[in-house]
mmCIF file of C-alpha atoms in Angstrom:
data_model
loop_
_atom_site.group_PDB
_atom_site.id
_atom_site.type_symbol
_atom_site.label_atom_id
_atom_site.label_comp_id
_atom_site.label_asym_id
_atom_site.label_seq_id
_atom_site.Cartn_x
_atom_site.Cartn_y
_atom_site.Cartn_z
ATOM 1 C CA MET N 1360 18.285 21.738 1.110
ATOM 2 C CA ASN N 1361 21.875 21.027 0.178
ATOM 3 C CA ASP N 1362 22.429 18.950 3.315
ATOM 4 C CA TRP N 1363 20.929 15.445 3.138
ATOM 5 C CA GLY N 1364 20.268 15.443 6.901
ATOM 6 C CA ILE N 1365 18.045 18.509 6.659
ATOM 7 C CA ALA N 1366 16.256 17.050 3.647
ATOM 8 C CA LEU N 1367 15.653 13.810 5.560
ATOM 9 C CA GLN N 1368 14.269 15.673 8.579
ATOM 10 C CA PHE N 1369 11.974 17.645 6.311
ATOM 11 C CA GLY N 1370 10.774 14.456 4.601
ATOM 12 C CA VAL N 1371 10.017 12.725 7.890
ATOM 13 C CA ALA N 1372 8.180 15.794 9.202
ATOM 14 C CA VAL N 1373 6.024 15.907 6.063
ATOM 15 C CA MET N 1374 5.316 12.173 6.352
ATOM 16 C CA PHE N 1375 4.198 12.619 9.981
ATOM 17 C CA LEU N 1376 1.901 15.482 8.994
ATOM 18 C CA LEU N 1377 0.380 13.481 6.144
ATOM 19 C CA THR N 1378 -0.219 10.335 8.208
ATOM 20 C CA ALA N 1379 -1.463 11.955 11.436
ATOM 21 C CA PRO N 1380 -4.976 12.802 10.125
ATOM 22 C CA GLY N 1381 -5.575 9.093 9.527
ATOM 23 C CA HIS N 1382 -5.824 8.677 13.274
ATOM 24 C CA TRP N 1383 -9.131 10.570 13.198
ATOM 25 C CA GLY N 1384 -10.380 9.868 9.684
ATOM 26 C CA LYS N 1385 -11.524 6.873 7.678
ATOM 27 C CA LEU N 1386 -8.650 4.663 8.843
ATOM 28 C CA ARG N 1387 -9.377 5.082 12.548
ATOM 29 C CA ARG N 1388 -11.203 1.748 12.915
ATOM 30 C CA GLU N 1389 -8.379 -0.126 11.201
ATOM 31 C CA LEU N 1390 -5.770 1.562 13.382
ATOM 32 C CA ILE N 1391 -7.726 0.709 16.544
ATOM 33 C CA ALA N 1392 -7.953 -2.913 15.378
ATOM 34 C CA MET N 1393 -4.135 -3.040 15.055
ATOM 35 C CA VAL N 1394 -3.539 -2.110 18.708
ATOM 36 C CA PRO N 1395 -2.471 -5.225 20.639
ATOM 37 C CA PRO N 1396 -5.186 -6.513 22.999
ATOM 38 C CA ARG N 1397 -2.906 -6.238 26.038
ATOM 39 C CA LEU N 1398 -2.903 -2.428 25.756
ATOM 40 C CA PRO N 1399 -5.837 -0.741 27.484
ATOM 41 C CA ARG N 1400 -8.090 1.762 25.718
ATOM 42 C CA PRO N 1401 -7.022 1.239 22.089
ATOM 43 C CA ALA N 1402 -8.968 4.308 20.875
ATOM 44 C CA PHE N 1403 -6.965 6.473 23.291
ATOM 45 C CA VAL N 1404 -3.710 4.891 22.078
ATOM 46 C CA VAL N 1405 -4.589 5.752 18.469
ATOM 47 C CA THR N 1406 -5.480 9.329 19.398
ATOM 48 C CA LEU N 1407 -2.292 9.698 21.434
ATOM 49 C CA THR N 1408 -0.075 8.421 18.619
ATOM 50 C CA GLY N 1409 -1.752 10.847 16.216
ATOM 51 C CA TRP N 1410 -0.907 13.767 18.491
ATOM 52 C CA MET N 1411 2.611 12.378 18.930
ATOM 53 C CA GLU N 1412 3.088 12.348 15.147
ATOM 54 C CA ILE N 1413 2.079 16.015 14.982
ATOM 55 C CA ALA N 1414 4.443 16.832 17.851
ATOM 56 C CA GLY N 1415 7.217 14.885 16.121
ATOM 57 C CA ALA N 1416 6.687 16.851 12.914
ATOM 58 C CA ILE N 1417 6.897 20.124 14.833
ATOM 59 C CA GLY N 1418 10.016 18.878 16.634
ATOM 60 C CA MET N 1419 11.723 18.017 13.389
#
């Protein structure tokens, strides 16, 4: 990883993979509570963002 851009992409991908399980684990209730009330189906939003983090890590 001599190129800082590659190292940064790798770091962000690892961060996404480490934070994504929180969308289904112990932090799920807290994450649902953070969703603004104007958005419908907050549990779905949390699940969707978890899958998006995994997809983002793969895309990196």
